[in-house]
CSV table of N, CA and C in Angstrom, one decimal:
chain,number,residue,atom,x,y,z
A,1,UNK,N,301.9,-181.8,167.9
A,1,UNK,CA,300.7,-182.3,167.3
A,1,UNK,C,300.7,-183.8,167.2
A,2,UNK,N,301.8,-184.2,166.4
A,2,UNK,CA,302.1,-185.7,166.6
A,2,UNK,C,301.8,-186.5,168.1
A,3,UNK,N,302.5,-185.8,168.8
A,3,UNK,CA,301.8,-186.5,170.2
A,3,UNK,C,300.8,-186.7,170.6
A,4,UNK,N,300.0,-185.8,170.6
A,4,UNK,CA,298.9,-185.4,171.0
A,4,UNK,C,297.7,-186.5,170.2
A,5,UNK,N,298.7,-186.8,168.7
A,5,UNK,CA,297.7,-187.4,167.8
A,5,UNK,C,297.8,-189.0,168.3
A,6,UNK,N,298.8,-189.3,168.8
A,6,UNK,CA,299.3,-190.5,169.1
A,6,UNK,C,298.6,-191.0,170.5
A,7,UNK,N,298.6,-189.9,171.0
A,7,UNK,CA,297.7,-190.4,173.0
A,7,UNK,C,296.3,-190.3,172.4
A,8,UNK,N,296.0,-189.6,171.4
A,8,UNK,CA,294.3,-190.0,171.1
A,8,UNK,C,294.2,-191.3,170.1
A,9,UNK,N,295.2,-191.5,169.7
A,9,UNK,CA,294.7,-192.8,169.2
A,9,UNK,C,295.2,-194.0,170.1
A,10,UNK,N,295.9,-194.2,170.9
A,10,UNK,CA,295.7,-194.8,172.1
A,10,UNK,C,294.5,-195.2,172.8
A,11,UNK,N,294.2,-193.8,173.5
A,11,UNK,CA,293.2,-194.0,174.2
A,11,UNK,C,292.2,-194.5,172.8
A,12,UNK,N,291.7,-194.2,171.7
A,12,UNK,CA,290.4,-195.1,170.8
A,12,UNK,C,290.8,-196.7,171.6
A,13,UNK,N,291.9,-197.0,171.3
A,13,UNK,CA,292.5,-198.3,171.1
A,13,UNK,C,291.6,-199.1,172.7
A,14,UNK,N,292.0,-198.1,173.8
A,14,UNK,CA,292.3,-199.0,174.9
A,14,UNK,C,290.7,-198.6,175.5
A,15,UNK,N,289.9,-197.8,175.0
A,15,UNK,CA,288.6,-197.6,175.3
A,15,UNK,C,287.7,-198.4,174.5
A,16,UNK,N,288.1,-199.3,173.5
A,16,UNK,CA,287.0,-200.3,172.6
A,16,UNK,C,286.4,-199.0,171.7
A,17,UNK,N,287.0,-197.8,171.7
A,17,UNK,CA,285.2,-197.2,170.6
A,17,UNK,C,286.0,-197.7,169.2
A,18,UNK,N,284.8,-198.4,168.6
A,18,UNK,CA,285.1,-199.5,167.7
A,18,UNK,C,285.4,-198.5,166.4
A,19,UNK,N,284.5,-197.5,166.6
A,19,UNK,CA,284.4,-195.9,165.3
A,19,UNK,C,285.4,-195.4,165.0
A,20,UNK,N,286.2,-195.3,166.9
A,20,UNK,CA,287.5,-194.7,166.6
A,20,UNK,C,288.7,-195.0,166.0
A,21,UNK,N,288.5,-196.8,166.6
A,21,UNK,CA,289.4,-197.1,165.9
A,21,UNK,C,289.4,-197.5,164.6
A,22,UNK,N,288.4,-197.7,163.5
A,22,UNK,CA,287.9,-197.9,162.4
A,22,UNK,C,288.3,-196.6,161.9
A,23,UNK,N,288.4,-195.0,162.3
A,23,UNK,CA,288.6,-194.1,161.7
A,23,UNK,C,290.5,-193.9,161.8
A,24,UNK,N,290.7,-194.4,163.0
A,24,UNK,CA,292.3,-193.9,163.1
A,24,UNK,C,293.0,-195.5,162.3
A,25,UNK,N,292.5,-196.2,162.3
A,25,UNK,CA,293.3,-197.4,161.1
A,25,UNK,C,293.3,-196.9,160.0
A,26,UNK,N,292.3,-195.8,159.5
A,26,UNK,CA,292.2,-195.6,157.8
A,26,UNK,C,292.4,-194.4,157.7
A,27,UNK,N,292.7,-193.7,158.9
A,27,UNK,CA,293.5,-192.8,158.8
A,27,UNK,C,295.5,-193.2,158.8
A,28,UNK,N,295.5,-194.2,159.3
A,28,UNK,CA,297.1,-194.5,159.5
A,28,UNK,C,297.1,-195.4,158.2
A,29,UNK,N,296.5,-195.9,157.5
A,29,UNK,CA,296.2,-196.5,156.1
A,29,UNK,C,297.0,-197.8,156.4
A,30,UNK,N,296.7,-198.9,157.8
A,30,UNK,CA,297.0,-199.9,158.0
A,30,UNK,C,296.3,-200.9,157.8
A,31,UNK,N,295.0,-200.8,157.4
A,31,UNK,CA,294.4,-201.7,156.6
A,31,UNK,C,294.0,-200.9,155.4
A,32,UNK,N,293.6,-201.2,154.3
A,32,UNK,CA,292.8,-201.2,153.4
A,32,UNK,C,291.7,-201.1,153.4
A,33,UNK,N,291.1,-200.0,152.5
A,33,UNK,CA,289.7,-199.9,152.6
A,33,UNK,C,289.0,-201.7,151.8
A,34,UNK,N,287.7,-201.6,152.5
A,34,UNK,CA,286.9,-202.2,151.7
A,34,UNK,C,286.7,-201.8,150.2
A,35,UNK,N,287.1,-202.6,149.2
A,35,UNK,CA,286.8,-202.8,147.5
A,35,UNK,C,285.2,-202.3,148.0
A,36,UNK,N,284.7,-201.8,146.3
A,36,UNK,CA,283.5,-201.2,146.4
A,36,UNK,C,282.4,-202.6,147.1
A,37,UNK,N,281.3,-202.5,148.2
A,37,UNK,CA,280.7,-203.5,148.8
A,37,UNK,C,279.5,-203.7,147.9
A,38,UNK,N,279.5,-205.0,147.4
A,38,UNK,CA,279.0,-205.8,146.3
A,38,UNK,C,277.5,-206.6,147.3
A,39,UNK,N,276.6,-206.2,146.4
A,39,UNK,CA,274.7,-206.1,147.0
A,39,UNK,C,274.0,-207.0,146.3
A,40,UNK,N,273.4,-208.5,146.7
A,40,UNK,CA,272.8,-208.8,146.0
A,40,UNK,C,271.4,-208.5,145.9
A,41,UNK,N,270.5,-208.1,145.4
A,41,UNK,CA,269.2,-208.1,145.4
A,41,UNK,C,268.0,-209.4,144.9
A,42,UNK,N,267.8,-209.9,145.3
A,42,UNK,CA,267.1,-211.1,145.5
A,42,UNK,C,265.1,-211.3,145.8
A,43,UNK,N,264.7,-210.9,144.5
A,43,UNK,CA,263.0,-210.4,144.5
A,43,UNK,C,262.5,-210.8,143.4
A,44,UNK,N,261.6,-211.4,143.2
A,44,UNK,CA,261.0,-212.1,141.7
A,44,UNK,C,259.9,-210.7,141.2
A,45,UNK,N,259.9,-209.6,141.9
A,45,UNK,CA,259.5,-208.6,141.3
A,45,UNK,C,260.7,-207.8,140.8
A,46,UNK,N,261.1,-207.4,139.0
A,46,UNK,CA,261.6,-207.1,138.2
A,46,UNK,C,261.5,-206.0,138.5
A,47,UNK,N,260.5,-205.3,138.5
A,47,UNK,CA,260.6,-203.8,139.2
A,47,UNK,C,261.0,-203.7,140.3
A,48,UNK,N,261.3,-204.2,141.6
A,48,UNK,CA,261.8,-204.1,142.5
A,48,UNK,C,262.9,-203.9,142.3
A,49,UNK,N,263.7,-204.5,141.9
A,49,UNK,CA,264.9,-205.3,141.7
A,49,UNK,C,265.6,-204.3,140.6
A,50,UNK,N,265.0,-203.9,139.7
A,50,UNK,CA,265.7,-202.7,139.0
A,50,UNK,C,265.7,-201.4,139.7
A,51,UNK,N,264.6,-201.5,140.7
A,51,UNK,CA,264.8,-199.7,141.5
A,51,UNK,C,265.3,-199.8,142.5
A,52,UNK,N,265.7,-200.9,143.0
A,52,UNK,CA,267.1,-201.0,144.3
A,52,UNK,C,268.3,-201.1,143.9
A,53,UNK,N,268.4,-201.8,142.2
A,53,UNK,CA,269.9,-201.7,141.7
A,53,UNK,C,270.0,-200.7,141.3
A,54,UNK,N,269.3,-199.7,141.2
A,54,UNK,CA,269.8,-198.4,140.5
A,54,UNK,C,270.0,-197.7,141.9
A,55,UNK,N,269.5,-197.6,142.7
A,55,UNK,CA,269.4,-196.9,143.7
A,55,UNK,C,270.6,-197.2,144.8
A,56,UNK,N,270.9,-198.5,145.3
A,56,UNK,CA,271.8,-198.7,145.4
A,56,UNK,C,273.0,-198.4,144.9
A,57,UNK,N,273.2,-198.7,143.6
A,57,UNK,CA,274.6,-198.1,142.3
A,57,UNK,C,274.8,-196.9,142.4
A,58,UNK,N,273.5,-196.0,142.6
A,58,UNK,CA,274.0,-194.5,143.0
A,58,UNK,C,274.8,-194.2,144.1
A,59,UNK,N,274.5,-195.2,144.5
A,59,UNK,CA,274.9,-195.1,146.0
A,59,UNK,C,276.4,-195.6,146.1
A,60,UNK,N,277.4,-196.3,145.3
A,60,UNK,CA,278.6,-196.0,145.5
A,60,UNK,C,278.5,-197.9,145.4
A,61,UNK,N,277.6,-198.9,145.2
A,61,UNK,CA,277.2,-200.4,145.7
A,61,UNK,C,277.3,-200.9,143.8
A,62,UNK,N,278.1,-202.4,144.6
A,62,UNK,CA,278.1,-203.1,143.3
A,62,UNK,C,276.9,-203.8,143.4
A,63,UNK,N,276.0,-204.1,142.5
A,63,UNK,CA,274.9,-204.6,142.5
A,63,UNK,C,274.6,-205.8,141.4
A,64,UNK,N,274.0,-206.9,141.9
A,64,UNK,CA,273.2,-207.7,141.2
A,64,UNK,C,272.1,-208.0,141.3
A,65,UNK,N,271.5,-208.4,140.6
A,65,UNK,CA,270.2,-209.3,141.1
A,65,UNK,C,269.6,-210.6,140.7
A,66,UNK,N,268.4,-211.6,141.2
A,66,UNK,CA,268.1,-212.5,141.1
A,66,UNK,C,266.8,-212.9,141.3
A,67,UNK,N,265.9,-213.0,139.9
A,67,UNK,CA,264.3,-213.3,140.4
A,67,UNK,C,264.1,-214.8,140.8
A,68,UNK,N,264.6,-215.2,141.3
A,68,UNK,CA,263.9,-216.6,141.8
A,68,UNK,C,265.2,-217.4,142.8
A,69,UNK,N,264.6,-218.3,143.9
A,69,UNK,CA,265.6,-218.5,144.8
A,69,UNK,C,266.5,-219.1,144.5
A,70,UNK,N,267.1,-220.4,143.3
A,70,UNK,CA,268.0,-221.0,142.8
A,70,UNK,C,268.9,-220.0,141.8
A,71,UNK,N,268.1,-219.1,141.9
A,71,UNK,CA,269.1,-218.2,140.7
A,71,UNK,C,270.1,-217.2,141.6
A,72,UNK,N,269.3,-216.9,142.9
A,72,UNK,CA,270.0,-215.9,144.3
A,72,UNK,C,270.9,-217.1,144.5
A,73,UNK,N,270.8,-218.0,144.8
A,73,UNK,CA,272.2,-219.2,145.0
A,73,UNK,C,273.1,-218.8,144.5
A,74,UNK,N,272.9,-219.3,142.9
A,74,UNK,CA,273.7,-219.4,141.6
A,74,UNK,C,274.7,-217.9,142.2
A,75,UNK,N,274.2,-216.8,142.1
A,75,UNK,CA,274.2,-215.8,142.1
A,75,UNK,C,275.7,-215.4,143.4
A,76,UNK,N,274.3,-215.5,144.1
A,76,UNK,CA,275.3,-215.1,145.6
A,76,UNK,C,276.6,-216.3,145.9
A,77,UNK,N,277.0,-217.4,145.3
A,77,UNK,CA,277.9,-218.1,145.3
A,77,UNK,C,279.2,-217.5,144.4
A,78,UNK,N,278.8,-217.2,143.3
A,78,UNK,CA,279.6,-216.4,142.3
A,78,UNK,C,280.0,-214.8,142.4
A,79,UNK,N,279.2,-214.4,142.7
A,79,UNK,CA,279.5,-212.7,143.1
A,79,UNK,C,279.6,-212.2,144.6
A,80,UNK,N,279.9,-213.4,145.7
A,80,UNK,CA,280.2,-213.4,147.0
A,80,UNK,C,279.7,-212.1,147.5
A,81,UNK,N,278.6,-211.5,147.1
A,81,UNK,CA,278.2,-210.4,148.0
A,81,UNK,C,278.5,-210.0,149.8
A,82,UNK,N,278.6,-208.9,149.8
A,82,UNK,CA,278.8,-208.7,151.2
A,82,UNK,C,277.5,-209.1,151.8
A,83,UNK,N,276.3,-208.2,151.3
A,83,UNK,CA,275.1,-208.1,151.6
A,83,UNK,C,274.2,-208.8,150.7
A,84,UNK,N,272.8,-209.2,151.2
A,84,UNK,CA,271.8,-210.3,150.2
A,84,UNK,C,270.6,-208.9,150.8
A,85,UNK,N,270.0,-208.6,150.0
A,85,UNK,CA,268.6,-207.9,150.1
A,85,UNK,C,267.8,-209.5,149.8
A,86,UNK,N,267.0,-210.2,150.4
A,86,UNK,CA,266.4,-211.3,150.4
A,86,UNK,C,264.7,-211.4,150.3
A,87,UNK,N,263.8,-211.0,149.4
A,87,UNK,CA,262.2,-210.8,149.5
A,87,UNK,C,262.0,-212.7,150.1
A,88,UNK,N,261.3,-212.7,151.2
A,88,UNK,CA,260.6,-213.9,151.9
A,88,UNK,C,259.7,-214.5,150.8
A,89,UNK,N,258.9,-214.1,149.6
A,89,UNK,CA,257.8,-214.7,149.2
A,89,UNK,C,258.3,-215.1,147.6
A,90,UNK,N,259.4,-214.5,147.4
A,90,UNK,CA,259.8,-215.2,146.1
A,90,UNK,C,260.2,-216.7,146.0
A,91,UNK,N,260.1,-217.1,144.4
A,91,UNK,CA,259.8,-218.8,144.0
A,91,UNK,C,261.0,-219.4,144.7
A,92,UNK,N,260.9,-219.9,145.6
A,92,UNK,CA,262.3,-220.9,146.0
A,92,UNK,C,263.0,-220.3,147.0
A,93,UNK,N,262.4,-219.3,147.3
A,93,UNK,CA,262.5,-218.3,148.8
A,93,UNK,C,262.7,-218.7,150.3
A,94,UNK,N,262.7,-218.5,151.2
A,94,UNK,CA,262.1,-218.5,152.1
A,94,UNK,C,262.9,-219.0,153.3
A,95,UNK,N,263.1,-219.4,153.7
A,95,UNK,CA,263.7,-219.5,155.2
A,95,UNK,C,265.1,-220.9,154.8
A,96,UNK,N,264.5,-221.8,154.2
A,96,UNK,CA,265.3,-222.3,153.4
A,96,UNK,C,266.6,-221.8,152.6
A,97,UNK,N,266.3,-221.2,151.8
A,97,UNK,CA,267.4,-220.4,150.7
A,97,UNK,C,268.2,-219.2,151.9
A,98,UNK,N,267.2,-218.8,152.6
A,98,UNK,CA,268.4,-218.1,153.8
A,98,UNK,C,269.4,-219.4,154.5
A,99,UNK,N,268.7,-220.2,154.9
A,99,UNK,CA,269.5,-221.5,156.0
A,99,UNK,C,270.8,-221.5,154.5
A,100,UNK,N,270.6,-221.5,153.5
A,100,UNK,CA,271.0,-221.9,152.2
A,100,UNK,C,272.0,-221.1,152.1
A,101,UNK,N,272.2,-219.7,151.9
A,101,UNK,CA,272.8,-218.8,151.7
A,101,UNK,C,273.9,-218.5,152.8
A,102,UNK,N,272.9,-218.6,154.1
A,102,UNK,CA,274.3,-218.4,155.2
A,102,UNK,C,275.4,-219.8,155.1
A,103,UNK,N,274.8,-220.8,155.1
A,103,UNK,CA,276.1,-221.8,154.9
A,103,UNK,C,277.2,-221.8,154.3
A,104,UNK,N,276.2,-221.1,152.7
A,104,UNK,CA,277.5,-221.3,152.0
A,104,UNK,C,278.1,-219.7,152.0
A,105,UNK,N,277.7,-218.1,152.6
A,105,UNK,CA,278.4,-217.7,152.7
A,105,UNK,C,277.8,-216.6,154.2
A,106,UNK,N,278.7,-217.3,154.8
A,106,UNK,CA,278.3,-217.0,156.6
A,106,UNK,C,279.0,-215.7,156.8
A,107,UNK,N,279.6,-214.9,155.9
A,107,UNK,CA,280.0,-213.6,156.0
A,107,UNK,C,279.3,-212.4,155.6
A,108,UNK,N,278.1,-212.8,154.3
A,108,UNK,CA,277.1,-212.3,153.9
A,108,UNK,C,276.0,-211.9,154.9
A,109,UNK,N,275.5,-210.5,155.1
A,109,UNK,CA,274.7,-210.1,155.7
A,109,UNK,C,273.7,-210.3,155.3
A,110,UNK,N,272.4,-210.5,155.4
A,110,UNK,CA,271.0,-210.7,154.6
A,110,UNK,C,270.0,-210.6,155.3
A,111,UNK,N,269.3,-209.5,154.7
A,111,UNK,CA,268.1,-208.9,155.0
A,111,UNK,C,267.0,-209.3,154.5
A,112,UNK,N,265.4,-209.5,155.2
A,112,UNK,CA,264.6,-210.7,154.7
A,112,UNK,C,263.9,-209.2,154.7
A,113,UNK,N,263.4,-208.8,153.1
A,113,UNK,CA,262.4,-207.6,153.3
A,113,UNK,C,261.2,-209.1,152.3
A,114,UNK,N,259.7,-207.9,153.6
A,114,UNK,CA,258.5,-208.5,152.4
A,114,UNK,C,256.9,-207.2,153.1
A,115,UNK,N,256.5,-207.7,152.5
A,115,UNK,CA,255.6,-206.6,152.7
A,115,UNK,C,254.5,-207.0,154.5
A,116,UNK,N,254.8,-208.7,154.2
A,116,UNK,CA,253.8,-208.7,155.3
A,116,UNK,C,255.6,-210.3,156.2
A,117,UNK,N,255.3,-209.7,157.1
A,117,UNK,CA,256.4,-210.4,158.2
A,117,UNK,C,255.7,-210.4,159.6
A,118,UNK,N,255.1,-211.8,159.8
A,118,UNK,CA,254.5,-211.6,161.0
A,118,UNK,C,256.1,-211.8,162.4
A,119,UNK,N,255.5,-212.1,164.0
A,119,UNK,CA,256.4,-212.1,164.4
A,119,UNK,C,257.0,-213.1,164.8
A,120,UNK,N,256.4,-214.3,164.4
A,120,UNK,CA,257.3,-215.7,165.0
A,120,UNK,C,257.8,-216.1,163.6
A,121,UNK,N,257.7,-215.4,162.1
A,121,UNK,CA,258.6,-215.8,161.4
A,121,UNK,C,260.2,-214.8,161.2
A,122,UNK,N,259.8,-213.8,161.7
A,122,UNK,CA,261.4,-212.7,162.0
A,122,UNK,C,262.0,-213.5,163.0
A,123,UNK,N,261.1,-214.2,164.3
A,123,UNK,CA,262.2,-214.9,165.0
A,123,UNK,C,263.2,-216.0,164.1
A,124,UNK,N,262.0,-216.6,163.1
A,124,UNK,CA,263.2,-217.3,162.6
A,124,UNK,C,263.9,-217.3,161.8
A,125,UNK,N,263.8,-216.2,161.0
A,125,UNK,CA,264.5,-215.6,160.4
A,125,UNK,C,265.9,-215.1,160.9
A,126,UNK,N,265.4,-214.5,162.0
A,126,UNK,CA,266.9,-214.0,162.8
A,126,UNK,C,268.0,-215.3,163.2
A,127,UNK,N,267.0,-216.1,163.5
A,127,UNK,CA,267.5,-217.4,164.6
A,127,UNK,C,268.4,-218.6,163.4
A,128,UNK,N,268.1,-217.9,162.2
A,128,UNK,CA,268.6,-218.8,161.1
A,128,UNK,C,270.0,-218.0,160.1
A,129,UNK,N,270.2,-216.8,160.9
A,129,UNK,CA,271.1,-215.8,160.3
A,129,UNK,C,271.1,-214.6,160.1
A,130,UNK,N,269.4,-214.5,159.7
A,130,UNK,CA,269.1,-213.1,159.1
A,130,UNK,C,269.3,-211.9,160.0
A,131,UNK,N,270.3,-210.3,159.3
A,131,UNK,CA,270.6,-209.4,160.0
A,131,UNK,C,269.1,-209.1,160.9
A,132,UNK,N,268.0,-208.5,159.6
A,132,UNK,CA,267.4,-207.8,159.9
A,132,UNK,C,266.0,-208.2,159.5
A,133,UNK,N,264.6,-207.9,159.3
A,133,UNK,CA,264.3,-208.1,158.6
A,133,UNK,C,263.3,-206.3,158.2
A,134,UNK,N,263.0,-206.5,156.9
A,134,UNK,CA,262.5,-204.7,156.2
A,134,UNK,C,261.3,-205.1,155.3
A,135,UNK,N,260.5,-204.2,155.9
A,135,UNK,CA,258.8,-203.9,155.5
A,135,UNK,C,259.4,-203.4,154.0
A,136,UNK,N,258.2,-203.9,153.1
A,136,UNK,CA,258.0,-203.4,152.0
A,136,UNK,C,256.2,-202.5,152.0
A,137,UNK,N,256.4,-201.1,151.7
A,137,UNK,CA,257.2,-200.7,150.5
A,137,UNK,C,258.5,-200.5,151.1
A,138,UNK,N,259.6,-200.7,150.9
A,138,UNK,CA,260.8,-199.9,150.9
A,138,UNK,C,261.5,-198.8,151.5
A,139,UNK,N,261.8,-198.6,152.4
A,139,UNK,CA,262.1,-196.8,152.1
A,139,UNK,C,263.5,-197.0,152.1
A,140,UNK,N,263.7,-196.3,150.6
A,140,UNK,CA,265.2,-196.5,150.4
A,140,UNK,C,266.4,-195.3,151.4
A,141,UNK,N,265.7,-194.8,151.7
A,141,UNK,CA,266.9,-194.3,152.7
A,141,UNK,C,267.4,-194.9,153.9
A,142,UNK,N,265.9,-195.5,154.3
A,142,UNK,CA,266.2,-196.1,155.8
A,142,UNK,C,267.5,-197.3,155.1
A,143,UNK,N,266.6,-198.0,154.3
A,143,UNK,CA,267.4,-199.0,153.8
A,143,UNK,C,269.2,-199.1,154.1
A,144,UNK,N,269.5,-197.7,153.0
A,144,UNK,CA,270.6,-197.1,152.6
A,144,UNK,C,271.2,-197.2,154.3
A,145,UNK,N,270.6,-196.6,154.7
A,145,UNK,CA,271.2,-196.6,156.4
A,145,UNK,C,271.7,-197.9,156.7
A,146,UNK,N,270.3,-198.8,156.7
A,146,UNK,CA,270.5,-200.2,157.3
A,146,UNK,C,271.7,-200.9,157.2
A,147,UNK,N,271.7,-200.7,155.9
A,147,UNK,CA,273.5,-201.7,155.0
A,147,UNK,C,274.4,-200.5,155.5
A,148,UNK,N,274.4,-199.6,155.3
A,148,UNK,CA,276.0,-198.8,155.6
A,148,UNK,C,276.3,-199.1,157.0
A,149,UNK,N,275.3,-199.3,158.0
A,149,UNK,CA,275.6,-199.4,159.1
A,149,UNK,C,275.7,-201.2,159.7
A,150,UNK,N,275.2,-201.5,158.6
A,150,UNK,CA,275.4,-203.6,158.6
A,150,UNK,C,277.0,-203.7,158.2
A,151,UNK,N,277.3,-203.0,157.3
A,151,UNK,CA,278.6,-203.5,156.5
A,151,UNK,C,279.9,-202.0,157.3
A,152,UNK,N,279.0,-201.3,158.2
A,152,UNK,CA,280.8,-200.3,159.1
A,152,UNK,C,281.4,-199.4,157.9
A,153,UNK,N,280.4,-198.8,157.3
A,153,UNK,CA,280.8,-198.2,156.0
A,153,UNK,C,280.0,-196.5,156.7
């Protein structure tokens, strides 16, 4: 059985499947899992922002949030989130505070959700960092997908 387990994790290795070897590393416990993956949420709507941090938190995610774009800074500088959930139309928002955000943390994934995203502003959105960008209303599951599959979780 050992052998057998050892030529399949080989072949992961020398075939690139990235899954495989993400699963046989943490199966051989040669890296360390990721610490719980810390979410900032970033929406000057209070209700938003409290039903993605709960929703989120159920979900196994450290969570913060921040209504206004100098406070997502403050924020996302201090609590080095993996991921930024980023609303486009909030105070001090906008394409800026992403150019803003990736600089200071280029490792942060960030998603530009808003209800209305036409298509030459997702180009720049993308072209400025942004993973993704996500229609509001919401659907928290796709969501849920989007980050577990942004952050290899």
């Amino acid at each position: 059985e050992c052998e057998i387990f050892i030529e399949k994790s080989i072949k992961f290795f020398m075939s690139g499947d990235a899954i495989g070897v993400r699963r046989l590393i943490r199966i051989l416990g040669m890296v360390p899992q990721m610490k719980t993956p810390k979410i900032l949420v970033a929406d000057d709507e209070i209700k938003t922002c409290r039903l993605l941090s709960r929703f989120l938190f159920s979900h196994g995610f450290s969570v913060e949030f921040a209504l206004t774009g100098n406070e997502a800074l403050i924020k996302a500088v201090e609590f080095e989130p993996h991921c930024i959930l980023l609303d486009i139309r909030m105070p001090q928002g906008g394409p800026e505070l992403l150019s803003s955000l990736k600089t200071k943390l280029p490792e942060s994934i960030v998603f530009m959700v808003s209800a209305i995203i036409e298509d030459n502003q997702e180009e720049d959105y993308l072209e400025r960092g942004a993973h993704s960008c996500i229609d509001k209303p919401v659907n928290l599951e796709m969501l849920l997908d989007a980050i577990r599959q942004a952050l290899n979780l």
